[in-house]
Coordinates of N, CA and C in Angstrom, one line a residue:
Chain O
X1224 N -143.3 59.9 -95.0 CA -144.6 60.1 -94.3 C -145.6 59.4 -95.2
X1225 N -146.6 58.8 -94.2 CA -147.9 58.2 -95.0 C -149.0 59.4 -95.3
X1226 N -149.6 59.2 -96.3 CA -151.0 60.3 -96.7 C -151.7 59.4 -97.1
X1227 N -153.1 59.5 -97.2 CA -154.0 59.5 -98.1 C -155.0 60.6 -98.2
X1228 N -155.5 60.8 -99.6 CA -156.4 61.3 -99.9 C -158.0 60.9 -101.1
X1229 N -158.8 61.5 -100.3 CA -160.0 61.1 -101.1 C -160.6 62.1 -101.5
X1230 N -160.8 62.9 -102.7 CA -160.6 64.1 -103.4 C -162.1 64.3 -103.6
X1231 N -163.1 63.2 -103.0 CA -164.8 63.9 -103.3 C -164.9 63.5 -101.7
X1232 N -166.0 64.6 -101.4 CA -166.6 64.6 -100.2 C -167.6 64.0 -100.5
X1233 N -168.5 63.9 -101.5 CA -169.7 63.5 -101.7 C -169.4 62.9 -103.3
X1234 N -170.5 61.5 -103.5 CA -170.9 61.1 -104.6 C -172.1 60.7 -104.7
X1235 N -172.6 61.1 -105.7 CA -173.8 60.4 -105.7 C -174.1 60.1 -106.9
X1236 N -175.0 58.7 -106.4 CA -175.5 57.6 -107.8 C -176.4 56.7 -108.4
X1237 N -177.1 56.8 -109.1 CA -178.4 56.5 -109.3 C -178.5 54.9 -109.2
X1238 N -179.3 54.0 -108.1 CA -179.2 52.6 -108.1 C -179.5 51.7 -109.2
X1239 N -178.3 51.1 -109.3 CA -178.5 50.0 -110.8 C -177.1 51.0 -111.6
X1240 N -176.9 51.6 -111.5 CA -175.5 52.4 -111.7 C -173.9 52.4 -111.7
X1241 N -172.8 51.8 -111.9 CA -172.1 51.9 -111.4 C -171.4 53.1 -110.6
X1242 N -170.3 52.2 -109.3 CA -170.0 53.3 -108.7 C -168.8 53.5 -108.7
X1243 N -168.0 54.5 -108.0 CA -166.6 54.6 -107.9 C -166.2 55.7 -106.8
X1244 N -165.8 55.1 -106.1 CA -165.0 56.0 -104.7 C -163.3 56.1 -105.0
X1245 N -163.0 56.9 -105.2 CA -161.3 57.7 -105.3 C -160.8 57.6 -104.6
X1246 N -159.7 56.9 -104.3 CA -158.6 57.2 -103.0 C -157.0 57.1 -103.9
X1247 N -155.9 58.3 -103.3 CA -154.7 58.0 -103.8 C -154.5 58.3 -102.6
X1248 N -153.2 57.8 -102.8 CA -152.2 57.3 -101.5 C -151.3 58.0 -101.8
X1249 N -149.9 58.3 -100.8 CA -148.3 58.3 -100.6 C -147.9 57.5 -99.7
X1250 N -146.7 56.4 -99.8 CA -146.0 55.9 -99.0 C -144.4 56.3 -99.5
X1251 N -143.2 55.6 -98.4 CA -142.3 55.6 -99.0 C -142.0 54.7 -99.7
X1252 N -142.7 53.3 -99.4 CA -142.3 52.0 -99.6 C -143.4 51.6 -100.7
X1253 N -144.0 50.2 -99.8 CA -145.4 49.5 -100.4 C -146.2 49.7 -99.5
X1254 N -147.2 50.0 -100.1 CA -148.7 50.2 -99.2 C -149.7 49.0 -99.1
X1255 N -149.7 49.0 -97.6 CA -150.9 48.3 -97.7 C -152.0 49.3 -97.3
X1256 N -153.5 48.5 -98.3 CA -154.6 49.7 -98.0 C -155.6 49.1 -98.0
X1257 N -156.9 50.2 -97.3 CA -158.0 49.4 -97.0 C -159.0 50.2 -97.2
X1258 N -160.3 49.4 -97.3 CA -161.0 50.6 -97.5 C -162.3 49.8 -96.7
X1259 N -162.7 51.2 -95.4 CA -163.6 50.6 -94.6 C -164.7 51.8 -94.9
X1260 N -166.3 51.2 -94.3 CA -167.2 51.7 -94.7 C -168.1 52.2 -93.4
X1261 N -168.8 53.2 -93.1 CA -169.6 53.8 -91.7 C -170.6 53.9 -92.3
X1262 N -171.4 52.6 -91.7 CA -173.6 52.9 -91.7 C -173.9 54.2 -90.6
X1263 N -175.1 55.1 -90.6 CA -174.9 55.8 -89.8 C -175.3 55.0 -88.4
X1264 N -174.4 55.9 -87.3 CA -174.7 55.6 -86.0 C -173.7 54.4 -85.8
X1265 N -173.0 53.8 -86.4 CA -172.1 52.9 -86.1 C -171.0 53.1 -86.5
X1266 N -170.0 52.2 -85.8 CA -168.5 52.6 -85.8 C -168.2 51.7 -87.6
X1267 N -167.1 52.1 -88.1 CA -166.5 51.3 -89.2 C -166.1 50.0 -89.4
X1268 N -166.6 49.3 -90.6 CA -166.3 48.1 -90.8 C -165.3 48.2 -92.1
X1269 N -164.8 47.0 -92.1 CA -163.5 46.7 -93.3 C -164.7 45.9 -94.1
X1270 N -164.0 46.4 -95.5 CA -164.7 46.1 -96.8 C -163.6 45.5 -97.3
X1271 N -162.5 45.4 -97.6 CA -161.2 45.0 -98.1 C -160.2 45.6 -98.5
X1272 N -158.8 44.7 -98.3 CA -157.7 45.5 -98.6 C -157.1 44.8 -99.6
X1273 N -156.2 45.3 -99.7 CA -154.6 44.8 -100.7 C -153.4 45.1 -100.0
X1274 N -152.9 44.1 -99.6 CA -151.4 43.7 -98.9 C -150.3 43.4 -100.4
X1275 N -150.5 42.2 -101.2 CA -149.5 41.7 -101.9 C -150.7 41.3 -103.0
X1276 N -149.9 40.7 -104.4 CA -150.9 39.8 -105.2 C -151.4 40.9 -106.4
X1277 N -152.8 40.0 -106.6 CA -153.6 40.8 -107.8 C -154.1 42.4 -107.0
X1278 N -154.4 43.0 -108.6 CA -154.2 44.4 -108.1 C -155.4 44.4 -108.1
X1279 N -156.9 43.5 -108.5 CA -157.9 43.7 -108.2 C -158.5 43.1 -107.3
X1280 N -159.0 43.6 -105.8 CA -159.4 43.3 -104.8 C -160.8 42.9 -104.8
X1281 N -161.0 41.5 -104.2 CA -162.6 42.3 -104.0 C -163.0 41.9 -102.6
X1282 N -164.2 42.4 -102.2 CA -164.3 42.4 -100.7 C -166.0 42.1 -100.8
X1283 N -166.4 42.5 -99.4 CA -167.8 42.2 -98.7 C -168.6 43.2 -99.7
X1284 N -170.0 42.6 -99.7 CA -171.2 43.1 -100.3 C -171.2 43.7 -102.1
X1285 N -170.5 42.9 -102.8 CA -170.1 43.3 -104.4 C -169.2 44.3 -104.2
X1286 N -168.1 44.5 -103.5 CA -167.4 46.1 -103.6 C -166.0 44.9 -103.9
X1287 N -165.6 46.1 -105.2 CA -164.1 45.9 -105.5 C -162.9 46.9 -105.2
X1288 N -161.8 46.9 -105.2 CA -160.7 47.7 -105.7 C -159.8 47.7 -106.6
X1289 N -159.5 48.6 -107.3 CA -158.4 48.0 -108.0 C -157.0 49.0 -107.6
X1290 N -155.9 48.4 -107.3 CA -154.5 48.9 -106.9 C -153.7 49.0 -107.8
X1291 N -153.3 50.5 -107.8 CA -152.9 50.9 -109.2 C -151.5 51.5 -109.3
X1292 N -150.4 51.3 -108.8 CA -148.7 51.5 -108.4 C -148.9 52.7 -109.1
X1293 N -148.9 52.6 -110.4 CA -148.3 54.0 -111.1 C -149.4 55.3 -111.0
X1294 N -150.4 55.0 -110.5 CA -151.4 56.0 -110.2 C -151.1 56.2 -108.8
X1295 N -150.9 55.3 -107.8 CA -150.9 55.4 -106.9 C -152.4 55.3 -106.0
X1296 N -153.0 54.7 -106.9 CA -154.5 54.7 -106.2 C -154.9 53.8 -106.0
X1297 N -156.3 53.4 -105.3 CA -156.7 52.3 -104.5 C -158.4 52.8 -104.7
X1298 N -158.8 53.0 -105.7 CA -160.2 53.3 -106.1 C -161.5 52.0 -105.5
X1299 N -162.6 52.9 -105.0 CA -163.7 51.8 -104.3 C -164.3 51.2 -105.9
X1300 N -165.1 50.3 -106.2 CA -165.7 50.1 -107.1 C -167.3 49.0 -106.9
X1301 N -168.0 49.5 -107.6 CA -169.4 48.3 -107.7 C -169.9 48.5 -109.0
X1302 N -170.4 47.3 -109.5 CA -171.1 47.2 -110.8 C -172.4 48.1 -110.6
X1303 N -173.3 47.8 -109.6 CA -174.1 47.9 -109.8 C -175.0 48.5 -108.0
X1304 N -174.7 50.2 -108.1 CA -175.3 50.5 -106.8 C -176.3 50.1 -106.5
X1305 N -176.8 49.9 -104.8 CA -177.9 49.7 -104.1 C -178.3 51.2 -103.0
X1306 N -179.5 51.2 -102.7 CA -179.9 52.2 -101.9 C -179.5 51.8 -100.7
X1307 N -179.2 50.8 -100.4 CA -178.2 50.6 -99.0 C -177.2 50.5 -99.2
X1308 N -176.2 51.0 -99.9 CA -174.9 51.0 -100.1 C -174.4 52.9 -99.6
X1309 N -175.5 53.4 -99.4 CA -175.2 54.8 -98.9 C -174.4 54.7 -97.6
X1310 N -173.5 55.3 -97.7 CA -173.0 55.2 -96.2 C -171.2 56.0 -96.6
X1311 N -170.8 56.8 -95.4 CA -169.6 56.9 -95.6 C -168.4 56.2 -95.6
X1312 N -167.7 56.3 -96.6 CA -166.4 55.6 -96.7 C -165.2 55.9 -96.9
X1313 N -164.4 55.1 -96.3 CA -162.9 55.5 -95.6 C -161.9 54.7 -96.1
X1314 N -160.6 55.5 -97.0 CA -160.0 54.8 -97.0 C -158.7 54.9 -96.1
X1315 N -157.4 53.7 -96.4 CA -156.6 54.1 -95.2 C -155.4 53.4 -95.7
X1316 N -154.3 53.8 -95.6 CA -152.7 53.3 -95.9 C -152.0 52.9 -95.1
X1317 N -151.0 52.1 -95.2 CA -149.8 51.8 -93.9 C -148.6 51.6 -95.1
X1318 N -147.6 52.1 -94.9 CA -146.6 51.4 -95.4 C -146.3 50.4 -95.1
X1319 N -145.8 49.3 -95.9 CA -145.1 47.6 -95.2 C -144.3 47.5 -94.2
X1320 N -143.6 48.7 -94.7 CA -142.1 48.5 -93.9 C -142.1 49.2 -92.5
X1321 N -143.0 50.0 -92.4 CA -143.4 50.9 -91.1 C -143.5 50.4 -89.5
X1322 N -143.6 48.9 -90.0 CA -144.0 48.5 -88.5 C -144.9 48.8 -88.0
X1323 N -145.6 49.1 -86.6 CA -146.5 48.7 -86.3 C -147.4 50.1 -86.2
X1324 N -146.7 51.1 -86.9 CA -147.4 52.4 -86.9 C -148.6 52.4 -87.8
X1325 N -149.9 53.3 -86.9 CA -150.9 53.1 -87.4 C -151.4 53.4 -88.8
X1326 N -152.6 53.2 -89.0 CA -153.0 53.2 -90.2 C -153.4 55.1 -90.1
X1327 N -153.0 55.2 -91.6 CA -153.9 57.1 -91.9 C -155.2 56.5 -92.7
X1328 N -155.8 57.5 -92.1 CA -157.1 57.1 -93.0 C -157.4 59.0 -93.5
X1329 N -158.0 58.4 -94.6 CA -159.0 59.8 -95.3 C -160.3 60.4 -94.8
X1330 N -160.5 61.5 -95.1 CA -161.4 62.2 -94.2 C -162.5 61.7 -94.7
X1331 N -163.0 60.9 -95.4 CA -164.2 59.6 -96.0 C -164.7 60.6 -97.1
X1332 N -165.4 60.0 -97.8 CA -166.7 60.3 -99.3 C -167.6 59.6 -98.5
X1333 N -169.0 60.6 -98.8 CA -170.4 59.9 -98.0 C -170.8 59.8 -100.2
X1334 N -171.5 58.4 -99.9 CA -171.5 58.2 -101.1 C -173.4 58.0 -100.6
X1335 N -174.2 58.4 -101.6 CA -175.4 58.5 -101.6 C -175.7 57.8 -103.2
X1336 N -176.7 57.0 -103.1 CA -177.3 56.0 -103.5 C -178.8 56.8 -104.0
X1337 N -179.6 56.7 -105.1 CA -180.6 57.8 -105.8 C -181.7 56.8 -106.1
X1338 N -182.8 56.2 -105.4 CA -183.3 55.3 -106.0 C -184.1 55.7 -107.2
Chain R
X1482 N -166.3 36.1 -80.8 CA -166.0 37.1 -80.0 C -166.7 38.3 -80.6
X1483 N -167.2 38.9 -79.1 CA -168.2 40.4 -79.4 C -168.0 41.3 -80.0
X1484 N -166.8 41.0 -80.4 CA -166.4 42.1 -81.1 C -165.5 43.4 -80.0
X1485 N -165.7 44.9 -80.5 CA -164.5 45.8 -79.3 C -166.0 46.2 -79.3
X1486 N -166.1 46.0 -77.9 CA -167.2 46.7 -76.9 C -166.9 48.4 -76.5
X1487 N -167.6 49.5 -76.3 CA -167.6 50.4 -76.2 C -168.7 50.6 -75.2
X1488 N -167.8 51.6 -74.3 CA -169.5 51.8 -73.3 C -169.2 53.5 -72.8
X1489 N -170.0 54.1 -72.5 CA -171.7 54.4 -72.8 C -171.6 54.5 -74.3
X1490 N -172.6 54.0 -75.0 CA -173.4 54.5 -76.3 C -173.6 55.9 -76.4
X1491 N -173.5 56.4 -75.6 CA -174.2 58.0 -75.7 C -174.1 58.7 -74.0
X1492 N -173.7 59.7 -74.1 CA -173.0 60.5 -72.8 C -173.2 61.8 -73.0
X1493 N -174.4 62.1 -72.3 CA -174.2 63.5 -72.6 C -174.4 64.2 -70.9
X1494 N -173.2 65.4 -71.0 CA -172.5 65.8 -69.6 C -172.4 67.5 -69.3
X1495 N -172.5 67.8 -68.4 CA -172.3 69.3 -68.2 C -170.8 69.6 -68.2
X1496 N -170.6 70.8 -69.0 CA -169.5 70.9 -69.1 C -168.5 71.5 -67.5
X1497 N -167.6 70.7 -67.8 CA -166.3 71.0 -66.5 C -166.1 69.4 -65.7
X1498 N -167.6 68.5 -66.0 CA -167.5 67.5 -65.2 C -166.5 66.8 -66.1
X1499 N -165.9 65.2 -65.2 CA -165.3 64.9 -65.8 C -165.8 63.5 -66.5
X1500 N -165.6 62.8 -68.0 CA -166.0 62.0 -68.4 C -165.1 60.8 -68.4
X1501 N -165.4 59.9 -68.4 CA -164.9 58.4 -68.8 C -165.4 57.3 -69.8
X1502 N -164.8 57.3 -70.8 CA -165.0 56.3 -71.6 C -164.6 55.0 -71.8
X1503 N -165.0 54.2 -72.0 CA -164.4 52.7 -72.1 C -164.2 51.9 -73.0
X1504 N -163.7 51.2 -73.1 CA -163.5 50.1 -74.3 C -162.5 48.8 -74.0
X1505 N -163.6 47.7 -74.3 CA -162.8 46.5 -74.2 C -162.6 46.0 -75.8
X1506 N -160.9 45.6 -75.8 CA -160.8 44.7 -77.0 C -161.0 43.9 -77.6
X1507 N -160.8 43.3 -78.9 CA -160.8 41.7 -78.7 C -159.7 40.9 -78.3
X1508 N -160.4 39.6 -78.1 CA -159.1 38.8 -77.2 C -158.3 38.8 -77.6
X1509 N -157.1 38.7 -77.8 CA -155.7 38.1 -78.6 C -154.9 39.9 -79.1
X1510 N -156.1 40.4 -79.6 CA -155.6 41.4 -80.1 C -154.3 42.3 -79.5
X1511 N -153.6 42.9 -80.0 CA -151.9 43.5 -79.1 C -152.0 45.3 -78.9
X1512 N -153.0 45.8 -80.1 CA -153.0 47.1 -80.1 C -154.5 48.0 -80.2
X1513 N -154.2 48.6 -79.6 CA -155.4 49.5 -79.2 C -155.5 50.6 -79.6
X1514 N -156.5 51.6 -80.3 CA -156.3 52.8 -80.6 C -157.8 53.5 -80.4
X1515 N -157.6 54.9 -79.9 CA -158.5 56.1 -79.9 C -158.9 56.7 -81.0
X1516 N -159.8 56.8 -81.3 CA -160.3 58.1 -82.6 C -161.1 58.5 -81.9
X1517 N -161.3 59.5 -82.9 CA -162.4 60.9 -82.6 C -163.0 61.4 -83.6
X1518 N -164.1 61.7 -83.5 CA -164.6 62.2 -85.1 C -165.8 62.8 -84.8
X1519 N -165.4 63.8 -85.7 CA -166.7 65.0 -86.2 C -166.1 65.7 -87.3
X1520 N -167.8 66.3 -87.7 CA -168.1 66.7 -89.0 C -166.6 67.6 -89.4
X1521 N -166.1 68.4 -88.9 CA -165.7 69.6 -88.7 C -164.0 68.8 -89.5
X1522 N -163.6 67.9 -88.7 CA -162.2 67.2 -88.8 C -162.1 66.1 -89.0
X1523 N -163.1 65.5 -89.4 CA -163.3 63.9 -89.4 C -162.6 62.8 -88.5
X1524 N -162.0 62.0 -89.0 CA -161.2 60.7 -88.0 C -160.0 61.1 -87.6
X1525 N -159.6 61.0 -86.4 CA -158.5 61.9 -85.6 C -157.9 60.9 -84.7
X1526 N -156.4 60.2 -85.2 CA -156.3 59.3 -84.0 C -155.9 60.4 -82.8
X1527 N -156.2 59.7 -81.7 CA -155.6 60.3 -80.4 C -154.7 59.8 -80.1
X1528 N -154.5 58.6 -79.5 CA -153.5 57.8 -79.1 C -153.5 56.0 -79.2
X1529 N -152.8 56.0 -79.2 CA -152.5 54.0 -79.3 C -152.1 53.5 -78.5
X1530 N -152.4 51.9 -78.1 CA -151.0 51.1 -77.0 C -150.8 50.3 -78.1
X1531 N -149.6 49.6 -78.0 CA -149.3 48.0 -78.3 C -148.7 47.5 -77.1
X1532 N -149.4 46.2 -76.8 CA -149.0 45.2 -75.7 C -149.2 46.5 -74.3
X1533 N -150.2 46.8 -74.2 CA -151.0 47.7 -73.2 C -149.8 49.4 -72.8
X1534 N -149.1 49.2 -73.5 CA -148.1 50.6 -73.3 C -148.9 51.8 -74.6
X1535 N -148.5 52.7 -74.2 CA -148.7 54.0 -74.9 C -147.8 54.2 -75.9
X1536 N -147.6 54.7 -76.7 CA -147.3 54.6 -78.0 C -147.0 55.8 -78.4
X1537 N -147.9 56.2 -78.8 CA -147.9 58.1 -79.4 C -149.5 58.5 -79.1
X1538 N -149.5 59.5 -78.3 CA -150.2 60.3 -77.9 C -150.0 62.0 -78.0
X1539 N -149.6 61.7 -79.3 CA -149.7 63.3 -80.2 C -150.8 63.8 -80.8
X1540 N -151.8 63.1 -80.9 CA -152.9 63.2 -80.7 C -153.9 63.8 -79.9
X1541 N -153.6 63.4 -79.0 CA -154.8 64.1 -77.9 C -154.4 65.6 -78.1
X1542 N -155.5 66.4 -77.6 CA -155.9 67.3 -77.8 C -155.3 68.4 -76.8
X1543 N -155.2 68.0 -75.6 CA -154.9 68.7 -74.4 C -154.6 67.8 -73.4
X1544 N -154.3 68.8 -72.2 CA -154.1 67.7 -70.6 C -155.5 67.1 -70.4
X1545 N -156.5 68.2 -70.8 CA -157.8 67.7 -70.4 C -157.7 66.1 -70.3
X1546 N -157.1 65.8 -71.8 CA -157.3 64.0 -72.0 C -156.2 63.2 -71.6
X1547 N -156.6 62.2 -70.9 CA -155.8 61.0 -70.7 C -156.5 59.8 -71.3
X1548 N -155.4 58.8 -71.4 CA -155.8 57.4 -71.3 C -155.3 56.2 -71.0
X1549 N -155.1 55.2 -70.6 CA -154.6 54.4 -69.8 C -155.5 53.2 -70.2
X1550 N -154.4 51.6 -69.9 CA -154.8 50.8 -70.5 C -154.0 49.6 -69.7
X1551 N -154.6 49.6 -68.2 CA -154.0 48.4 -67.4 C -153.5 47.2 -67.2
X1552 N -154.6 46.8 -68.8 CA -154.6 45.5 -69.0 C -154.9 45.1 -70.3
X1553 N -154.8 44.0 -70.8 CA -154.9 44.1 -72.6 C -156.1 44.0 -72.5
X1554 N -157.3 43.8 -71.6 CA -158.7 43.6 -72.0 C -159.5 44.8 -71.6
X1555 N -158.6 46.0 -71.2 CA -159.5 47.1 -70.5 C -158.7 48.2 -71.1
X1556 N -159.8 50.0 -71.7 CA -158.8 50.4 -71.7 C -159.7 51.8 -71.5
X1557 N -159.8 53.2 -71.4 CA -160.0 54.1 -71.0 C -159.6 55.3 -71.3
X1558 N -160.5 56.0 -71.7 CA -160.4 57.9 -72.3 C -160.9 58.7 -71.2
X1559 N -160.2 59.3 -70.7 CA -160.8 60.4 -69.7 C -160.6 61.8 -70.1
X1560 N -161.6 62.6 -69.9 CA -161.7 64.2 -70.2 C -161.6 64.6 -69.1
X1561 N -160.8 65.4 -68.3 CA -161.6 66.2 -67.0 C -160.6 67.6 -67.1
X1562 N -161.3 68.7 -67.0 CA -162.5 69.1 -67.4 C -163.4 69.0 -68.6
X1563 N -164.4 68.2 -69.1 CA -164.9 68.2 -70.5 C -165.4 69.7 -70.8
X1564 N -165.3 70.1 -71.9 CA -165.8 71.1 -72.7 C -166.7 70.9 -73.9
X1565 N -168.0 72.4 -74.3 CA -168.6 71.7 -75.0 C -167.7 71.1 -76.1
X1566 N -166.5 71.9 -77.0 CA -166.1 71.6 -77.9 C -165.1 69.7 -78.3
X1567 N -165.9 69.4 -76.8 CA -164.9 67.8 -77.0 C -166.5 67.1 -77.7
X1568 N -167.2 67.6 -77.6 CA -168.3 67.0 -78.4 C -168.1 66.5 -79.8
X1569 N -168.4 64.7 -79.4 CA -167.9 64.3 -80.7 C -168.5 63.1 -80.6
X1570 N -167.9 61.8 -81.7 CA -168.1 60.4 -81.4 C -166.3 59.9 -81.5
X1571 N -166.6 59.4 -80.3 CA -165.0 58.6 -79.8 C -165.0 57.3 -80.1
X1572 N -164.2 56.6 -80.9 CA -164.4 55.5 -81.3 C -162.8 54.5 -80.5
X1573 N -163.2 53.2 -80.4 CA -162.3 52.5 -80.1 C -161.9 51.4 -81.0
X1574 N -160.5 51.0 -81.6 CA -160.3 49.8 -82.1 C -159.2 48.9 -82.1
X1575 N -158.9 47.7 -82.1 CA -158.3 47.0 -82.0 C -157.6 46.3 -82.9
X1576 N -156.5 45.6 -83.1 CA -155.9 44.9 -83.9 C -155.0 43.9 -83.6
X1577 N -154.4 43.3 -84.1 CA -153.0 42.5 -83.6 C -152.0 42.7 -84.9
X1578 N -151.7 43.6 -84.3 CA -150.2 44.0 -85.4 C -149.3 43.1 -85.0
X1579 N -148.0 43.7 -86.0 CA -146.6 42.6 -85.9 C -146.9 42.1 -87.2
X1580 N -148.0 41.8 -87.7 CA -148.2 41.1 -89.3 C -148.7 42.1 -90.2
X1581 N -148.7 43.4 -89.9 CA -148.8 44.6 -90.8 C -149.3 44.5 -91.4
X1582 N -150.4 43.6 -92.6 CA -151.5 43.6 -92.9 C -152.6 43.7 -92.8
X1583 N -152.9 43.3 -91.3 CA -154.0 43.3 -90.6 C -154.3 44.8 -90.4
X1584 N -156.0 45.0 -90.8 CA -156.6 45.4 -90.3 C -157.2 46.1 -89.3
X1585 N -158.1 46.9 -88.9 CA -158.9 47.3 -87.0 C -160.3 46.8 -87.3
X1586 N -160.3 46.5 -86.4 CA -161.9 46.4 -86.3 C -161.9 47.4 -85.1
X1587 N -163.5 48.2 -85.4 CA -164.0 49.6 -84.4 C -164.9 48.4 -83.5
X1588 N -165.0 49.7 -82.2 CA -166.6 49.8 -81.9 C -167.9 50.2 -82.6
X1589 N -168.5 50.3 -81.5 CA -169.7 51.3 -82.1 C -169.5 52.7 -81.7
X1590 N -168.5 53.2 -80.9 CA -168.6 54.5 -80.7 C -169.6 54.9 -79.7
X1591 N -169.0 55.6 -79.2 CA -169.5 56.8 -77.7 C -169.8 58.3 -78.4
X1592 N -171.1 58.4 -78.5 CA -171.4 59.8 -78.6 C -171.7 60.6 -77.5
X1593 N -170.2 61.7 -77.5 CA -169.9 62.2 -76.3 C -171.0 63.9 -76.5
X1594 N -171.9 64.3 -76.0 CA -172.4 65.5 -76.0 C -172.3 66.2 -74.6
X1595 N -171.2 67.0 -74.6 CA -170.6 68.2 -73.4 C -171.9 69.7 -73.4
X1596 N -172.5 69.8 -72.4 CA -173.3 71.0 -72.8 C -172.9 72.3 -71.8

């Protein structure tokens, strides 16, 4: 069975700050994972994943990840928060080998930004 | 491309009537999926197609819900009888699996308010 989990409901961070959003995973196999972001009032966009390759991802608007096998984690990252970077975020797993079964996603971290 | 269109934006209904939601994909895309979300349970798939068939609909909640998907560019959530407690935001998303890396891209979501 696929899981993820995201172990804060809330973060909060003073802008000009670094940040960090938590996600661990379970698969049986290799995971692919993603980690998508909700402005309020709109549906979710993709920030970026890791399929294969370097374990350090990086994606839209300075947001990194780094993919971590022996941890099993897929942690959000930014150098340096913004007051628009508030917004909830979602991560989400697939095993490789699963086929075309859907992605789990985590019950999100609303991450709040402190100007 | 518009991206996955969602319609109504916002629906608010007496309870017992029945509702209909909508959602068109993007072009090419093969697979379709329901969420649902609120505070309470967060992201909740309901059900999926690939290549406009039904999938797993272990999800939905009750008989109350159906959904149906005629055609790869049309697809459809119905409640009847709605209740307040289907009060939520229904999101729709798309993808083109088979390369299991990819991605969904959402709507914007239907905020369903049952009174």
């Amino acid at each position: 069975a696929q899981s993820v989990a995201q172990p804060e409901d809330q973060v909060n961070v003073a802008e000009g700050n670094p940040l960090t959003v938590k996600c661990t995973y379970s698969v049986s196999g290799n995971p692919y994972l993603f980690w998508y972001v909700q402005y309020p009032n709109r549906g979710l966009q993709f920030l970026l994943k890791y399929i294969t390759g370097d374990n350090l991802v990086k994606g839209s608007y300075g947001f990194e990840a780094e993919f971590n096998k022996s941890q099993t984690s897929f942690h959000l990252k930014k150098p340096s928060a913004l007051v628009s970077d508030s917004a909830l975020y979602f991560c989400a797993v697939r095993d490789s080998g699963s086929g075309n079964t859907p992605l789990v996603f985590g019950k999100g971290t609303r991450l709040s930004v402190i100007a | 491309d518009a991206g996955v269109i969602q319609s109504p934006r916002h629906e608010v209904t007496e309870m017992g009537q029945e509702v209909t939601l909508r959602c068109k994909p993007i072009s090419g895309h093969n697979s379709l999926f329901w969420y649902r979300q609120t505070m309470m349970r967060g992201l909740e798939l309901l059900i999926y197609f690939n290549n406009n068939v039904p999938i797993d609909d272990s999800g939905m909640p009750e008989d109350r819900f159906s959904a149906k998907m005629p055609n790869a560019s049309f697809s459809t959530l119905k409640i009847q009888p709605s209740e307040p407690r289907d009060s939520a935001v229904y999101f729709c998303a798309s993808s083109l699996e088979g390369l299991g890396g990819l991605g969904y891209t959402f709507g914007s979501g239907t905020r369903l308010t049952v009174v």
